[in-house]
Each structure stands twice: as structure tokens, then as C-alpha cells.
Coordinates of C-alpha atoms in Angstrom, one line a residue:
X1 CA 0.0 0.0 0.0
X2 CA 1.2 3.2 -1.0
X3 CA 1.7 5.9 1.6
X4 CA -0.5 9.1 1.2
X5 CA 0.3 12.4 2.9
X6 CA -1.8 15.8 2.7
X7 CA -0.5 19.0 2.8
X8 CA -2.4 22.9 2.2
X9 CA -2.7 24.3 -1.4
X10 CA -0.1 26.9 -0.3
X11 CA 3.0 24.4 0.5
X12 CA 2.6 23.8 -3.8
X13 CA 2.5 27.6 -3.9
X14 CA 5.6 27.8 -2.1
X15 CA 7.9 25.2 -4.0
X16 CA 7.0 26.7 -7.0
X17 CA 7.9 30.0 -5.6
X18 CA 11.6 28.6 -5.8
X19 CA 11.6 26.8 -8.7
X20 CA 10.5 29.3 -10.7
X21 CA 13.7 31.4 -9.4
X22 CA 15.5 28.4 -11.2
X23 CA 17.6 28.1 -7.6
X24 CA 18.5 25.6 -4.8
X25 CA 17.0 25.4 -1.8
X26 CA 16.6 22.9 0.6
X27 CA 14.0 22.9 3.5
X28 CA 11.9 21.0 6.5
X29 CA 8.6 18.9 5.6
X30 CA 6.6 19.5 9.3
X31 CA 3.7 17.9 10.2
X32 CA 1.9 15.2 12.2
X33 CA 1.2 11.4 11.5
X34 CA -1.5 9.5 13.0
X35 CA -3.4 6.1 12.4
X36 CA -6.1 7.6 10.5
X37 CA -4.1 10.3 8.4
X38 CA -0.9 11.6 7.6
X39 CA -0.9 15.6 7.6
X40 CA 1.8 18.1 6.2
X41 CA 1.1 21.4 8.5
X42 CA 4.5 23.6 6.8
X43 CA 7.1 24.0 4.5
X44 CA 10.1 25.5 5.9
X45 CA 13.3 26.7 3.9
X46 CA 16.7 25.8 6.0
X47 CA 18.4 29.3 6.1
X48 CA 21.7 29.8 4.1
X49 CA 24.6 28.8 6.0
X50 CA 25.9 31.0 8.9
X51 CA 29.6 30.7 9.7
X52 CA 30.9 32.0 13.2
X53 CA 34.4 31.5 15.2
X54 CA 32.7 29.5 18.0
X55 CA 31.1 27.2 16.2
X56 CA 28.1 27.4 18.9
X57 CA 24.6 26.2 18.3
X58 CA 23.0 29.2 18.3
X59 CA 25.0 30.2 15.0
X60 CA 22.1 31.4 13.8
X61 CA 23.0 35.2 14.9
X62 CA 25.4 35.7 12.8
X63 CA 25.7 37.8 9.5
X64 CA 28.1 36.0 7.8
X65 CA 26.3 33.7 5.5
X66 CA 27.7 31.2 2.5
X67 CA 25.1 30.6 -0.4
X68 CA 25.0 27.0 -0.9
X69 CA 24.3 26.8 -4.9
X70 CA 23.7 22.6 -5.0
X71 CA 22.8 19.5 -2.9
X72 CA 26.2 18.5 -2.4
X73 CA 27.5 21.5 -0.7
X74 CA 25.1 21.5 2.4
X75 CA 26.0 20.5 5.5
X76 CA 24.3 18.2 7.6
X77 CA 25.1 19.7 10.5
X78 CA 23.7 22.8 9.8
X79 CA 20.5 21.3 8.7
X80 CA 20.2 18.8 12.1
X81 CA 20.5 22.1 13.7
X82 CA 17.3 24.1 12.0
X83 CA 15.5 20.8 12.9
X84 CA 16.4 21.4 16.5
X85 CA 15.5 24.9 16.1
X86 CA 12.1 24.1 14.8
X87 CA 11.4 21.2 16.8
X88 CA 11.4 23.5 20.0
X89 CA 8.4 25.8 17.9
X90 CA 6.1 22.6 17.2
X91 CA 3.3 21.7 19.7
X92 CA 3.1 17.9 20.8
X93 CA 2.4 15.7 18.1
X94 CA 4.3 17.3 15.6
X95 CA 7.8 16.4 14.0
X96 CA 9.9 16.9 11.5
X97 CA 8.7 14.3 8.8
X98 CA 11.6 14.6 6.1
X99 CA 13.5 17.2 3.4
X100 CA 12.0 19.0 0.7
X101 CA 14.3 19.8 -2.3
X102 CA 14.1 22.4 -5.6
X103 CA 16.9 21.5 -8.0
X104 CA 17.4 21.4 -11.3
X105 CA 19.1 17.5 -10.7
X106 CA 17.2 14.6 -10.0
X107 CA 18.4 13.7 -6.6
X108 CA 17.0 10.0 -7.0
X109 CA 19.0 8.9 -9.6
X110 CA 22.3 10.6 -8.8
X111 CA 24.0 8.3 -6.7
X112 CA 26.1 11.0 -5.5
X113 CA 22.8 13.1 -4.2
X114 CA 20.9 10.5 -3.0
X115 CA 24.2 9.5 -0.7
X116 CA 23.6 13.0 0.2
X117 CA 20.3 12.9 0.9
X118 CA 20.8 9.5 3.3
X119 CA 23.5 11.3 5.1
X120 CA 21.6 14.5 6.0
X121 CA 18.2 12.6 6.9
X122 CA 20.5 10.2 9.3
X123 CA 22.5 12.7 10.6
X124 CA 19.5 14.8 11.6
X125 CA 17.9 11.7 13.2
X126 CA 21.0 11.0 15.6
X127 CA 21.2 14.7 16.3
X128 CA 17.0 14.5 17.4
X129 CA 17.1 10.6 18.7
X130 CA 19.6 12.1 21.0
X131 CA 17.2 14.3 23.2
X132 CA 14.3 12.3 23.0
X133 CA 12.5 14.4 25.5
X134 CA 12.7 17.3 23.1
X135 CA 13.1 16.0 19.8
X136 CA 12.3 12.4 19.8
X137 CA 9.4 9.9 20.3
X138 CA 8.6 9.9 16.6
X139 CA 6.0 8.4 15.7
X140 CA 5.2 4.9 13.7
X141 CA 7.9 3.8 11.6
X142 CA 11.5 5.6 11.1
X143 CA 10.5 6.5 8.0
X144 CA 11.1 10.2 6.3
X145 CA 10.0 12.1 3.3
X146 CA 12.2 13.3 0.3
X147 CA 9.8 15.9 -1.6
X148 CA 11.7 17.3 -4.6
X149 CA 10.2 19.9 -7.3
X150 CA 12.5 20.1 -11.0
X151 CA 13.2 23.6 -11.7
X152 CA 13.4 22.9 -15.0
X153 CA 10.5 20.6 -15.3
X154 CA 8.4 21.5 -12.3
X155 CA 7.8 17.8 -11.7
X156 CA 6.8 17.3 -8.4
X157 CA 8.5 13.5 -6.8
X158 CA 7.8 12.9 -3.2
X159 CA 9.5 9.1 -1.8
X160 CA 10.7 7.7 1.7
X161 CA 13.5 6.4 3.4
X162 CA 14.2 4.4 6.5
X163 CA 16.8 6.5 8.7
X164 CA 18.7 5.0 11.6
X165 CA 18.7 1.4 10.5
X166 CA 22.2 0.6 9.4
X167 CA 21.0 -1.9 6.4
X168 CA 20.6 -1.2 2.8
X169 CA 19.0 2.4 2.4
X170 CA 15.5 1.3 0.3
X171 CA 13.3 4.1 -1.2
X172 CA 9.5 4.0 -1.3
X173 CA 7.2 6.0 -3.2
X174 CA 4.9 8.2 -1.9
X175 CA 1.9 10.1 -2.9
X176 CA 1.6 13.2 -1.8
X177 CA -2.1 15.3 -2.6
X178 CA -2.3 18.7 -1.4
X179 CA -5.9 20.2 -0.3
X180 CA -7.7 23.1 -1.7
X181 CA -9.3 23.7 1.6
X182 CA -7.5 24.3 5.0
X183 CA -7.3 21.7 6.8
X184 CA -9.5 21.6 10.1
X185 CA -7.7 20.6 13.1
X186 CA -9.0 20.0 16.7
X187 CA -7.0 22.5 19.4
X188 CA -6.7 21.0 23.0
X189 CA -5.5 23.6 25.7
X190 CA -3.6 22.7 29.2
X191 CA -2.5 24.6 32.1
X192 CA -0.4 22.1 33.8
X193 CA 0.8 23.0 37.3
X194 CA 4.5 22.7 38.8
X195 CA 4.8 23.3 42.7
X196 CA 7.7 21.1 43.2
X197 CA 10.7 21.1 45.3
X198 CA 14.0 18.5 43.9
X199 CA 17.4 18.2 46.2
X200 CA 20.9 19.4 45.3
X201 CA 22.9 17.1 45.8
X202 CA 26.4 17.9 44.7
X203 CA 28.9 15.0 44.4
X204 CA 32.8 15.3 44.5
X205 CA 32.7 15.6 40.7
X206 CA 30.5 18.7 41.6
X207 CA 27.1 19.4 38.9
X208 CA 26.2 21.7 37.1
X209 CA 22.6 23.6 36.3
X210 CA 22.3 21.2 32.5
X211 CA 22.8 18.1 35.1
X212 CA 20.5 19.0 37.6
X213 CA 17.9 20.0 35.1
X214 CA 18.4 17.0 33.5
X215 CA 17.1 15.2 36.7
X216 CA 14.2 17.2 37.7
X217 CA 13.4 16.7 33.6
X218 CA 13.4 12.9 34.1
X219 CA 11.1 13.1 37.2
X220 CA 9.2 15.5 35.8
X221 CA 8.4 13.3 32.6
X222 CA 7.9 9.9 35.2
X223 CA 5.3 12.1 36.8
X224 CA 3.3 13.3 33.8
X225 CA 3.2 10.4 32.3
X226 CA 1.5 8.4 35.0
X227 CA -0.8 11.2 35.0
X228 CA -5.0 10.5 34.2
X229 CA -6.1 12.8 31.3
X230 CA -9.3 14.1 31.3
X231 CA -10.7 15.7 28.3
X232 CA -13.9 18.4 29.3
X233 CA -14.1 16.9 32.7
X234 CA -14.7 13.9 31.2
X235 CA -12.3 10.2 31.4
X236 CA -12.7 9.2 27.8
X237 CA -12.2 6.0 26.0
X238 CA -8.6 5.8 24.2
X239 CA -10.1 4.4 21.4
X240 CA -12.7 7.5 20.2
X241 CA -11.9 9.3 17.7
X242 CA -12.0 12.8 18.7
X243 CA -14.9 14.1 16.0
X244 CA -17.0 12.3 17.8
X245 CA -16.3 14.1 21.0
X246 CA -17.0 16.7 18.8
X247 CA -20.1 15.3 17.6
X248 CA -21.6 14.6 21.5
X249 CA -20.7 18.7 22.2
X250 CA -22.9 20.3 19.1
X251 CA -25.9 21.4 20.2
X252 CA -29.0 19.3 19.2
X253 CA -30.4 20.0 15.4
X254 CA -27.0 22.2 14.6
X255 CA -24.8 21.1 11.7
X256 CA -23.4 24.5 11.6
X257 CA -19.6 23.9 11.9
X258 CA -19.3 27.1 14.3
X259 CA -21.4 25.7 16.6
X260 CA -18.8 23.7 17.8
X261 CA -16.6 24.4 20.5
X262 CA -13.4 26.0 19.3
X263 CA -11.6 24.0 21.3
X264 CA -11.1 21.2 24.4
X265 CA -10.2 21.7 27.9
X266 CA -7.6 19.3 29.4
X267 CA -6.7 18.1 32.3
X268 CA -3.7 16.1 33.7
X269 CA -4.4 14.4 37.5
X270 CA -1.6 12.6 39.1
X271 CA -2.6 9.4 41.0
X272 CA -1.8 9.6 44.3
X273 CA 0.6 7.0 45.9
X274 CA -1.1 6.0 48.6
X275 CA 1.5 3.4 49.9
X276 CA 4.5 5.3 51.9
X277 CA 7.8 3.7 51.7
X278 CA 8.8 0.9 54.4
X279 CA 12.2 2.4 55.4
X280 CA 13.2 6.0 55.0
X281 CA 16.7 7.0 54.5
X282 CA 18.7 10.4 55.4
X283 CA 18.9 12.5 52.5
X284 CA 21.7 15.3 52.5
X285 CA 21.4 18.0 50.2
X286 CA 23.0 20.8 49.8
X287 CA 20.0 23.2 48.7
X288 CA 17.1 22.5 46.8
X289 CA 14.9 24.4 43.9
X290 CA 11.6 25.5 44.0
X291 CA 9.7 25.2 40.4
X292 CA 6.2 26.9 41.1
X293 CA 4.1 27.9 38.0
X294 CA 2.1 26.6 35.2
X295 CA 3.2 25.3 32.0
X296 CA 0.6 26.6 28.9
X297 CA -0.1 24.1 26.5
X298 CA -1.9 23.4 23.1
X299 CA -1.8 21.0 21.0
X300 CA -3.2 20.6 17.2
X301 CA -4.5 17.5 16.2
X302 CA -6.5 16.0 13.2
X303 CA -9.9 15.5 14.0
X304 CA -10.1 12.1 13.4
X305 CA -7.3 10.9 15.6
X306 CA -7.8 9.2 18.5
X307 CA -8.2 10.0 22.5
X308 CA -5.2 7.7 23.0
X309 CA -3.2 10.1 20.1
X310 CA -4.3 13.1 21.6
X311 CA -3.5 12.6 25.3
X312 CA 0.1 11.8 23.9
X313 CA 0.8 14.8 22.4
X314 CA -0.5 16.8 25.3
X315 CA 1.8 14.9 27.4
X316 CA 4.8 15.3 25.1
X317 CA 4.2 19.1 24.2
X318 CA 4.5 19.7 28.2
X319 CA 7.9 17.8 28.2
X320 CA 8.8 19.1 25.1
X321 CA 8.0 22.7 26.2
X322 CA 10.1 22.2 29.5
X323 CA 12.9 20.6 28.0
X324 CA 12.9 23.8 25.3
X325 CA 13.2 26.4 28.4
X326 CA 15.8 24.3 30.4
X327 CA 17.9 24.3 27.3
X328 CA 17.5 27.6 26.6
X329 CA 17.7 29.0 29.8
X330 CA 20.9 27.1 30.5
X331 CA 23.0 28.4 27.3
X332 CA 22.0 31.9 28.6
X333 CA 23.7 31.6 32.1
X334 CA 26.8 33.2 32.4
X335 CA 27.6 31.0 35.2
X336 CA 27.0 27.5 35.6
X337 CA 27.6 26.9 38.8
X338 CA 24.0 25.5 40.6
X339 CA 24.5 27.2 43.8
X340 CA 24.9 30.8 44.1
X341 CA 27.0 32.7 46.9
X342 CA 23.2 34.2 47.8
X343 CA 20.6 31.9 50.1
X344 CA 18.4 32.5 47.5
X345 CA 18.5 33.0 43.8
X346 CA 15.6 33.7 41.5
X347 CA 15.4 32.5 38.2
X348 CA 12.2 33.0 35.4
X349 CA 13.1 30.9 32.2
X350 CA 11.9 32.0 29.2
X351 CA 7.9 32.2 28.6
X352 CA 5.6 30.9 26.1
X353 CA 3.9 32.6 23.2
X354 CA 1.9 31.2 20.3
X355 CA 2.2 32.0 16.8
X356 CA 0.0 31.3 13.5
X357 CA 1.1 28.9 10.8
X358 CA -1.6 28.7 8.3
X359 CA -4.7 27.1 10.5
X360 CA -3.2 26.5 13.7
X361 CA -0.3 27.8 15.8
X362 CA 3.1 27.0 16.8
X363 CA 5.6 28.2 19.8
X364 CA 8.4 30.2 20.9
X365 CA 9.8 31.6 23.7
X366 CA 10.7 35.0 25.0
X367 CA 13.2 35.7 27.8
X368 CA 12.2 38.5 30.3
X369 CA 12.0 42.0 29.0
X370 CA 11.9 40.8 25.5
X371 CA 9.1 42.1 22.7
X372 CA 7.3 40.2 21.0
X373 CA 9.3 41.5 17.8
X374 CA 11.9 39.0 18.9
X375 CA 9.2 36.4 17.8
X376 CA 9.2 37.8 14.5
X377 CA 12.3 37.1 13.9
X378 CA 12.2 33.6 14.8
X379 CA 9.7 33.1 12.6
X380 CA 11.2 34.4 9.6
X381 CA 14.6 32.7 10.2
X382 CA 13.3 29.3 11.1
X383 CA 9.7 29.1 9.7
X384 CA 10.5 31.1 6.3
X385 CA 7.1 33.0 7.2
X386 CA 6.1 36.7 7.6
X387 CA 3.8 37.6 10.7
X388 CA 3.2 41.0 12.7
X389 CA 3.1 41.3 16.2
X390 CA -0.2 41.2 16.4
X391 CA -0.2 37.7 15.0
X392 CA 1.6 37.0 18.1
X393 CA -0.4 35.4 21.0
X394 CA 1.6 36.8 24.6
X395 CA -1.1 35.9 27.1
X396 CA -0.6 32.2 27.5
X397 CA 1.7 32.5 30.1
X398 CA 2.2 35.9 31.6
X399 CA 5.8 36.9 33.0
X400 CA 6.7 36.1 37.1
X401 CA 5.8 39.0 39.2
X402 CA 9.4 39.5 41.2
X403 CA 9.0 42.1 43.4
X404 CA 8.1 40.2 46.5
X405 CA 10.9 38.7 46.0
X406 CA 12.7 41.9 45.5
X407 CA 11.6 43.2 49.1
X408 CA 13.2 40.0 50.8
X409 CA 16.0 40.1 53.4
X410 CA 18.6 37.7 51.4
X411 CA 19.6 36.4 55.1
X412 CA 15.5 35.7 55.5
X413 CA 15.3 31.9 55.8
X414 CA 13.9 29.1 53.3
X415 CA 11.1 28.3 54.9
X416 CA 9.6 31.6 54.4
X417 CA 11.1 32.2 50.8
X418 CA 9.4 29.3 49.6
X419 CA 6.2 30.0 50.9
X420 CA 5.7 33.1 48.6
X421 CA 2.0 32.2 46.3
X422 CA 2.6 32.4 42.5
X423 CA 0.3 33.3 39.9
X424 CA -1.2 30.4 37.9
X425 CA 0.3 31.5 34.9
X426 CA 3.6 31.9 36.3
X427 CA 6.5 29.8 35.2
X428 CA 9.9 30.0 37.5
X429 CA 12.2 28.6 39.6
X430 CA 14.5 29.4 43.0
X431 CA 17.6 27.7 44.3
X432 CA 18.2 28.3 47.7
X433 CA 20.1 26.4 50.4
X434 CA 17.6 23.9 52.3
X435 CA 19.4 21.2 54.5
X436 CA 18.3 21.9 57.7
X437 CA 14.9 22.0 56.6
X438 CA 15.1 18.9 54.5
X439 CA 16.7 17.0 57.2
X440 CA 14.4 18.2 59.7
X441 CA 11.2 17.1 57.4
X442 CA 13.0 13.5 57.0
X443 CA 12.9 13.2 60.7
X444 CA 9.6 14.2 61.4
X445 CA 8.7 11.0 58.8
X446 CA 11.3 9.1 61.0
X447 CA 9.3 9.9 64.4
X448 CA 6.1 9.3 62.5
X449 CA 6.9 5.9 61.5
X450 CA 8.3 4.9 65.0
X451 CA 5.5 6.4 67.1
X452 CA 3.1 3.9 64.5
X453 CA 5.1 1.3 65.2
X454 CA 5.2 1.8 69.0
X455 CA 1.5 2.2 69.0
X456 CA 0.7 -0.4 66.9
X457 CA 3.0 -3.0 69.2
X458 CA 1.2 -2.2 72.3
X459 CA -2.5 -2.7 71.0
X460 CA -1.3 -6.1 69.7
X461 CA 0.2 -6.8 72.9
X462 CA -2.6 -6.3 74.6
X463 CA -5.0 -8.3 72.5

């Protein structure tokens, strides 16, 4: 069976936009693959190559560019890195499904591009397999798509390849039908809430902030995912398709598609472990950090997929979307060491704001003080898109009100720094130095346990 995929009338707009300028370019296929369909969302052209002195990730800043003028000239590297970039901007659910191509050559029977081709795709899926919180967890089969558009013919050829295997590279064609009407998609929207408190714990080796984060990232991803979804208040069955969640919602004798609800509420409940451990160890720590906030989340998906799909991608867009600020906040630190010569250090990572790609809307993130025109720029570097700054949604998450904190004593102790409320929309994080504390809540649960025990020994004694 042949695979299918469906992209907007306006990703054919845009490859013929460059082929009819008779020039190479090379670019992300985006979009999201379920059981019942497979959907292109955006075309997006990787930028010409940017060349610095430190060779850093975020090469992207630069001004120094080098026009690459054929296939064999790009650098996989650079290209695995404007799949991270874009990765970060996708809700859950979404990935980067393959390479698009304009060329005059035909990559497929070149041996020498399609060597090329294989090389990129694999490269970029070691770079992304690599940070599976982030960029990983693809969906299905390790297949990805190779779209190319002739400039001389304007032949459109879209086919797949397996990435990540190691065998015999084998190509499989694919047809590829693109939609004169947008396509509809079903938004989901969560407002998952941290209030969480993690140990330092700093070895001889000593740790930094990316290794701490790291941890909380990997307890933070245990706990979500044990979490109980519920869609509208509601436990659903995994197996529903979500139109007919949709269906149950419009009001009796309506078929008007407005009269459905533009989108679904979500929420994420963590079971509660009920069963306390049977031995409890001392713990020392050398401080601890705070995360209080919420986490704003929406997620895209194709109407037809299924309860199980969607409660996925909600799950993995709040990783994804914490993972993407840890990252980001970390390469912004000047220093890296986790505890500060202050008691207490505040700390807002970046925030999230929304922005709109054709029917729906993708991510990025701000840092405190900046405009919204810092979005716009992302945009048009990563997504190959113009938007104004009105397109751009800010009030997801709003930024950490600071000046309580700004008003406290630095010698003020823990206890009372971490009892500060937070608005819900909030997103941030203190570090502060906690042992006492933490040691003196472990022995409380120490006394607890041995008071149970005593008590416990003397009623059966008695009986």
C-alpha cells in the first residue's frame, strides 16, 4: 500500500515559488502522523549557512552567510540544527517528517545526491534521537519524506526512506495530494501546574545547572506520564476518535460547523501514591529548587485521531515545552555553577507565546524583557514565514511577578522564601540552600513511623 500524505494548497505555492527562481534550496517537511491520516502542516526553507568563530549552536545570529548553490555542498550539521531549532516551535504531536528539495538534478537517480540525501536525513535523526524528550518519540515507523520539485520541469516527486537502520538504504514512493481547503484541526489547551521542590545534591565531581535540570526533567516526565487525562471533565475512552467528541458537544439540530466548541479543555491528574515507603533514608542535600508555576499548553490534532493520540501529544508538548526552556535558559547563564554565593537565587526561564502557521499555531519563547518582535524574527529565520506582532499570541503565560521577592531580606530563611504564592500563569524557579529544613522534614517522617510502630506494638500486645 502506497503511503499518502496531505498538505495545504499553499505548500505547492511555495515550491513553486523557488523553482520558478531556477535556484536551490533545501527545507523541513513538518507535520503530524496519525493512524487515521498523515498531515503536512508547513514547508520551511533551512536558512543559508551562517559561519561563526565559536562554532556554537546558536550560530544562527550571525551575519556571515555562505550561499550554498547545490545538494552537495550542504552541511548536515547545519541542517540537524534548524531541525532542533524548529522542533522546540512545534506543539506535541508534531515532528519533522523529512527534506524538501528544488533542484534542477534529480536527486534520485544521482548516486552521488541520493548518498547525500541519506547522510543529512541520518544525521539529523541522531542529532534529534539524542534528546528524545525534546526532539524524539517519533511516531510509527523511522520512516522520512524526500519531496523534490524540478526547476526545469516543475515535476513534483515525493519518496521515503528508513533513517537509523544501518541496512541497505530502500526508497518508497509516496503520494503526496495537497488540499484546496485548510485543513480543520481540533486545538486541545492545558494549564499544567508545577509546585515542586528537587534536592541538590552535589557529588565530588561537583554538577552543574544542565545536570541538575536533567534530573528534575526525568522526574518531571515519570510524573506526567503516570498522570490521568481528562478531556472536558470527562475520562474518555482511548479508542474515540476525537470528532466524535465533537459530535456529542454540538448542540441538538446544529450542523453548523461554528457551533462547535473551538476547542477542548484538558486536564492532567496525578494518582496519588497511597502506599508510603517501608524504610526512609537520610537524605543530604546541599540546597534545593523551587519550580512553582504553570506550564501553557496546546496541542493541534487532526480531527479524526484518537483519545489515546491526543493525550500523547498533550503529554509530550509539556515535556517538550520544559525541555525547550531548560535548554534555553541554560546556554543563557553566564555562570553554571548550581548554587549561588546568595541563600536564594531567582530565576524565570523564558515564557511561552503562540504563533500562527496557516490554521493552527506553533511556539516560541521570550526571555524576560523581551518584545514580542523577537518572535518575528524567529519566525522568519526558522519558519521562512512573515507575521506582525499582532499575529503573536503573549497571554498564554504571563511573565513572574518579582517584586516580592525583590523586598526580601537575602539572610530571610527558606522556609519563608518558599512560601511566597505564585500566579497560575507563572512559570519560574528558586535555588536556595535547604538542608536543615530537609533534614528536619525526613525526621519528622522518622518519628512518624516509630510512634506507628510503638503504638501499633502495644495494642497487639494487649490483645
Amino acid at each position: 500500500m502506497v503511503r499518502t500524505v496531505y498538505s495545504p494548497e499553499y505548500c505547492l505555492q511555495y515550491l513553486e515559488q523557488y523553482a520558478s527562481q531556477e535556484s536551490f534550496v533545501l527545507g523541513l517537511i513538518l507535520g503530524q502522523i496519525t493512524d487515521a491520516r498523515e498531515n503536512i502542516i508547513h514547508l520551511a526553507r533551512t536558512p543559508e549557512e551562517k559561519s561563526t568563530d565559536t562554532g556554537s549552536e546558536s550560530s544562527y545570529t550571525s551575519e556571515k552567510t555562505e550561499c550554498v548553490r547545490n545538494l552537495l555542498g550542504v552541511s548536515e550539521a547545519w541542517v540537524a540544527d534548524h531541525a532542533k531549532h524548529v522542533t522546540r516551535m512545534l506543539p506535541g504531536g508534531m515532528f519533522v517528517q523529512g527534506i524538501f528539495i528544488t533542484s534542477d538534478e534529480d536527486v534520485f537517480e544521482d548516486p552521488n545526491h541520493f548518498s547525500k540525501i541519506k547522510t543529512i536525513l541520518n544525521f539529523t535523526h541522531k542529532i534529534l534521537s539524542s534528546n528524545p524528550h525534546m526532539f524524539g518519540n517519533y511516531p510509527h515507523s523511522n520512516e522520512r519524506l524526500i519531496l523534490h520539485m524540478s526547476t526545469s520541469t516543475k515535476v513534483l516527486t515525493c519518496k521515503s526512506m528508513e533513517v537509523g537502520s544501518g541496512k541497505t538504504t530502500s526508497i518508497k514512493p509516496v503520494e503526496w495530494k495537497f488540499l484546496p481547503k485548510p485543513q480543520q484541526w481540533q486545538r486541545l489547551d492545558c494549564y499544567y501546574e508545577f509546585d515542586d521542590i528537587y534536592p541538590i545534591i552535589v557529588k565530588k565531581s561537583g554538577i552543574s545547572v544542565k545536570q541538575q535540570f536533567q534530573q528534575i526533567l526525568e522526574a518531571a516526565h515519570k510524573t506526567i506520564q503516570s498522570s490521568v487525562m481528562f478531556i472536558d471533565g470527562e475520562l474518555k475512552d482511548g479508542s474515540d476518535a476525537l470528532e466524535q467528541l465533537i459530535k456529542k458537544k454540538r448542540p441538538k439540530n446544529s450542523t453548523k460547523a461554528q457551533d462547535v466548541p473551538k476547542s477542548m479543555h484538558v486536564s492532567l491528574f496525578v494518582p496519588f501514591e497511597s502506599s508510603l515507603p517501608e524504610t526512609v533514608e537520610y537524605l543530604e542535600c546541599d540546597g534545593s529548587i523551587h519550580f512553582s508555576g504553570v506550564v501553557s499548553s496546546s496541542v493541534f490534532m487532526y480531527p479524526k485521531a484518537t483519545v489515546s493520540e491526543a493525550i500523547a501529544a498533550v503529554k509530550q508538548d509539556i515535556i517538550r515545552s520544559l525541555a525547550s526552556r531548560f535548554t534555553m535558559h541554560c546556554d543563557a547563564l553566564i555562570d553554571d555553577n548550581l548554587l549561588p554565593e546568595e541563600k536564594v537565587c531567582f530565576n524565570e526561564p523564558p515564557r511561552r507565546v503562540l504563533v500562527p502557521v496557516g490554521a493552527l499555531y506553533l511556539c516560541d519563547y521570550l526571555f524576560p524583557g523581551e518584545a514580542p518582535a523577537e518572535a518575528l524574527l524567529s519566525v522568519k529565520e526558522l519558519l521562512d514565514l512573515q507575521i506582525t506582532e499582532n499575529d503573536v499570541v503573549c497571554d498564554v503565560e504571563t511573565p513572574a511577578d518579582t517584586s516580592e521577592f525583590d523586598a526580601l531580606d537575602r539572610d530571610a530563611s527558606s522556609e519563608e522564601l518558599l512560601a511566597t504564592p505564585q500566579e497560575a500563569s507563572q512559570f519560574m524557579y528558586i535555588t536556595g540552600i535547604c538542608f536543615a529544613m530537609f533534614v528536619l522534614i525526613v525526621s519528622i517522617l522518622i518519628h512518624y513511623y516509630d510512634a506507628i510502630a510503638q503504638f501499633m506494638g502495644k495494642l497487639l500486645t494487649r490483645s
